[in-house]
Protein backbone atom coordinates (compact mmCIF):
# COMPACT_ATOMS: atom_id res chain seq x y z
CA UNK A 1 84.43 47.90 98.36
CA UNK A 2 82.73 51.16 99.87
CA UNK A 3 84.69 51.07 102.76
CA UNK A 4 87.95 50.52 101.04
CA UNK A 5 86.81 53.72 98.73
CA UNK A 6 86.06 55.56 101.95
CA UNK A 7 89.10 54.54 103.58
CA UNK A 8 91.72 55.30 100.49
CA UNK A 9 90.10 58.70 100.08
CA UNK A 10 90.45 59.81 103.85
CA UNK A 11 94.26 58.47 103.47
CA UNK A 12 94.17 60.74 100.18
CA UNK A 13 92.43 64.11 102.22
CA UNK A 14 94.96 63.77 105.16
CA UNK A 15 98.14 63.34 102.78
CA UNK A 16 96.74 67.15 101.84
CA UNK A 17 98.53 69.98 104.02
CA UNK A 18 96.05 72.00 105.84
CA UNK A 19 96.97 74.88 104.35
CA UNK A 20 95.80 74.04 100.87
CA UNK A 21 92.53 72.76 102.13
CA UNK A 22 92.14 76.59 104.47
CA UNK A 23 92.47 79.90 103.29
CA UNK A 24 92.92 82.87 105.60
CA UNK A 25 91.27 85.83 106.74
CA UNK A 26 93.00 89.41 106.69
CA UNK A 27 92.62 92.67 108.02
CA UNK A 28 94.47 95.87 106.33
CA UNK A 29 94.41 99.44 106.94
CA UNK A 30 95.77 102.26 104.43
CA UNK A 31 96.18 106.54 104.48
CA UNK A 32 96.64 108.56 101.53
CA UNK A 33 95.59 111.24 99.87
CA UNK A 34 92.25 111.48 97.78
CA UNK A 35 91.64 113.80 94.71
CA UNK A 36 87.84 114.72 95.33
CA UNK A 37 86.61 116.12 92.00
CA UNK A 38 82.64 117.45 92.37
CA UNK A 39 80.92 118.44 89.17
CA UNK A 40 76.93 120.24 89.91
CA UNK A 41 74.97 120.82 86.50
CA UNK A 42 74.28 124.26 85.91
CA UNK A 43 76.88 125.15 88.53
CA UNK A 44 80.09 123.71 87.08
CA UNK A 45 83.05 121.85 88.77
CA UNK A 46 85.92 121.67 91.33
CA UNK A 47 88.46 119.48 92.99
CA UNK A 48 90.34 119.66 96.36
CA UNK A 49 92.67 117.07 98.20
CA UNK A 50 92.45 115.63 101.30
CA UNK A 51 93.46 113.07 104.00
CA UNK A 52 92.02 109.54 103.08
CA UNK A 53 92.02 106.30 105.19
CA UNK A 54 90.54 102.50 104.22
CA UNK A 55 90.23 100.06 106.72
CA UNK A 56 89.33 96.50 104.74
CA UNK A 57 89.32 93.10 105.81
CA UNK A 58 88.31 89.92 103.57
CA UNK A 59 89.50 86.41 102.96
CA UNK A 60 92.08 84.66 101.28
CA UNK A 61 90.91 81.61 99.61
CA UNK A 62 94.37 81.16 97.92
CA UNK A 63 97.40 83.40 97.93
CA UNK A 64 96.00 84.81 94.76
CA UNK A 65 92.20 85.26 95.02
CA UNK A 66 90.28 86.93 98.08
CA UNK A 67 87.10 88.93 98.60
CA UNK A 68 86.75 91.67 101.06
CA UNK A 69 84.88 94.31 102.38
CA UNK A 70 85.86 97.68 103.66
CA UNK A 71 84.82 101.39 104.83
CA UNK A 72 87.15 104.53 103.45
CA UNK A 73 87.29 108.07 104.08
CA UNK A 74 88.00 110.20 101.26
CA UNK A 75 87.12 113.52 102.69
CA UNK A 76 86.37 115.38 105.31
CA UNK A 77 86.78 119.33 105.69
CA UNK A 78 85.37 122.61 106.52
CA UNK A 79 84.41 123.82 103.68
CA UNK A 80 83.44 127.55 104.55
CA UNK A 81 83.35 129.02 108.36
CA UNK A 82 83.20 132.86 109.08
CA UNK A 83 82.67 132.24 112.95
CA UNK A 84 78.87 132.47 112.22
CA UNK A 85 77.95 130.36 109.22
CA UNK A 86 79.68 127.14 108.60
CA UNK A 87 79.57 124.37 106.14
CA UNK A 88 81.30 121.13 106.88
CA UNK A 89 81.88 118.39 103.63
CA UNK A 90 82.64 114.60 104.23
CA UNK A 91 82.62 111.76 101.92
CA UNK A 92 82.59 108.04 102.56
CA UNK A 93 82.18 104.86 101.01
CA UNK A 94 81.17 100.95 102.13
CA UNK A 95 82.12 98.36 99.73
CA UNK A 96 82.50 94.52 98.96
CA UNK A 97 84.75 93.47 96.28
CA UNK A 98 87.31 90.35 95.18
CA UNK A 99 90.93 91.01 94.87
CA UNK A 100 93.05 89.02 92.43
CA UNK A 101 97.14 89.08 93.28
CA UNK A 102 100.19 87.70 91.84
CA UNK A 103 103.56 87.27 93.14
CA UNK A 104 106.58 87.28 91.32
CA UNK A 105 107.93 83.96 93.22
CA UNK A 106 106.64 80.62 93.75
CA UNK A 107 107.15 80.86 97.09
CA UNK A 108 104.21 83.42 97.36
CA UNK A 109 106.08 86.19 98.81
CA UNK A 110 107.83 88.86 97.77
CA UNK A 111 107.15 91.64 95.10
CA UNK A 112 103.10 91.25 93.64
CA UNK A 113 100.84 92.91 91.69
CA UNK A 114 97.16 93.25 92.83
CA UNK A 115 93.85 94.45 91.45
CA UNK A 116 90.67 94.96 93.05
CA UNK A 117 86.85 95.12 91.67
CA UNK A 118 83.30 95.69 93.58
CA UNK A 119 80.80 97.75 94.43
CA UNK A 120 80.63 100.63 97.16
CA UNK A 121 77.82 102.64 98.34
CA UNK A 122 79.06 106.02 98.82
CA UNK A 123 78.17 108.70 100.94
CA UNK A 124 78.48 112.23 100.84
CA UNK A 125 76.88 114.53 104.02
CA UNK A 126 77.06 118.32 103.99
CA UNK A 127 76.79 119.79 107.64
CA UNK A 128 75.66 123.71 107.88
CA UNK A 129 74.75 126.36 110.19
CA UNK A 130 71.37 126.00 108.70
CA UNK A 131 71.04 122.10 108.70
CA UNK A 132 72.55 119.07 107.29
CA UNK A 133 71.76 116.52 104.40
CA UNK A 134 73.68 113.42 102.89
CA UNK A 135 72.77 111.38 99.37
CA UNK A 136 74.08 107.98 98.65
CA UNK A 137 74.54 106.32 95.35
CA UNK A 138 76.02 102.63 94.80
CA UNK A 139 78.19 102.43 92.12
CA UNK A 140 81.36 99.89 91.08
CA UNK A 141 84.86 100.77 92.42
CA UNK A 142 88.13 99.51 91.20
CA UNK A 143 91.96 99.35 92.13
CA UNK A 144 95.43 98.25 91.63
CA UNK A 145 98.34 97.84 93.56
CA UNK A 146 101.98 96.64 94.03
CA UNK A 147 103.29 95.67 97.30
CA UNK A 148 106.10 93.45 98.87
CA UNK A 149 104.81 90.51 101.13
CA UNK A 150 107.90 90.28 104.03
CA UNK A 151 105.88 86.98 105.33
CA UNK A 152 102.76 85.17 105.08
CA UNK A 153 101.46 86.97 107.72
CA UNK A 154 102.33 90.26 106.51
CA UNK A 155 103.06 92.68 103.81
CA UNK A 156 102.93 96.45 102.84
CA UNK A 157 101.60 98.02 99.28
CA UNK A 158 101.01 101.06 97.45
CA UNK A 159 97.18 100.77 95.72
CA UNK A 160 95.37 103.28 93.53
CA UNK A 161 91.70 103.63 93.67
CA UNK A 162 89.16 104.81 91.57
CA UNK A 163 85.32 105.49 93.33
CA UNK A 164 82.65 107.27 92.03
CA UNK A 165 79.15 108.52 93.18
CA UNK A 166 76.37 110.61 90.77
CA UNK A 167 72.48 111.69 91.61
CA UNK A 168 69.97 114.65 91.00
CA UNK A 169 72.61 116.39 88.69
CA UNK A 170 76.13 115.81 90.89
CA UNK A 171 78.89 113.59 90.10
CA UNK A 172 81.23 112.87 92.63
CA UNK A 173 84.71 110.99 92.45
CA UNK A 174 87.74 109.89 94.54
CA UNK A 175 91.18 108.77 93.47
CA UNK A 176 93.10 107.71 96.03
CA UNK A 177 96.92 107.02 96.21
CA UNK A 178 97.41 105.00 99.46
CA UNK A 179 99.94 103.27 101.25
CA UNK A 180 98.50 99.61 102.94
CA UNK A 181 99.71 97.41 105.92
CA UNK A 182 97.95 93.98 105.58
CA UNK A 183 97.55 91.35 108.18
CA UNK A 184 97.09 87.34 107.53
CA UNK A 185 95.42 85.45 109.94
């Protein structure tokens, strides 16, 4: 009887295609632009713009539920140079979230909606012509974004995300408009 139990299940486990038994990994990289807003107590606030890039990378364990990891850029300037005195701004962030998408087909390509959830430490480093110092802080991130999968190997979104960093009287956050390129492997 055991082997007859062992034996139907097998025939049951092969019947299975391996793609729903095997997810897959991806890599994806995006540029935007990030609204930096910086608020000091006692000092007051301000906001710039600048270039921002993401490079993440994860794993699909379904077409509609993945975790990944990533590193982003938000900033990165010169914030004052006279030719003598200088002071240089950049702020970064490593995370590791889950992602939760939805196509608009069965077929699991086309137009989706995404939304992504986790926590990133962030990292902000001030360079000067009298020294240098950087502060983390670890705090949740989140994101959404609609996109247009061309194959299962590949597809191309637009994602906004929201990151945000606060210690010894400064809060820092991001908000990032990007466009993404993802690869399925």
């Amino acid at each position: 009887m055991k082997k007859f139990l062992v034996l139907a299940c097998a025939l049951a486990l092969s019947g299975l295609s391996s793609a729903a038994l095997a997810g897959e990994g991806f890599v994806r990289g995006e540029a935007g632009q990030s609204d930096v807003k910086v608020k000091v107590d006692g000092l007051g606030s301000d906001s710039d713009k600048d270039t921002a890039y993401s490079l993440r990378g994860g794993y699909w364990f379904n077409p509609n539920f993945a975790v990944e990891g990533h590193y982003s850029r938000f900033y990165d300037k010169t914030l004052y140079d006279d030719g003598t005195d200088y002071v240089d701004g950049k702020l970064s962030a490593i995370g590791l979230g889950i992602v939760a998408k939805e196509h608009y087909s069965e077929s699991n390509l086309g137009f989706f909606v995404q939304l992504r959830a986790g926590v990133a430490r962030g990292k902000v480093s001030v360079d000067t012509s009298e020294g240098s110092g950087s502060a983390t802080s670890t705090k949740p991130y989140y994101g959404i974004g609609a996109g247009y999968d061309f194959s299962r190997r590949f597809g191309l979104s637009l994602n906004y995300d929201h990151n945000q960093g606060s210690g010894d009287g400064l809060k820092i956050t991001a908000n990032t408009l990007s466009l993404g390129l993802e690869a399925r492997f």
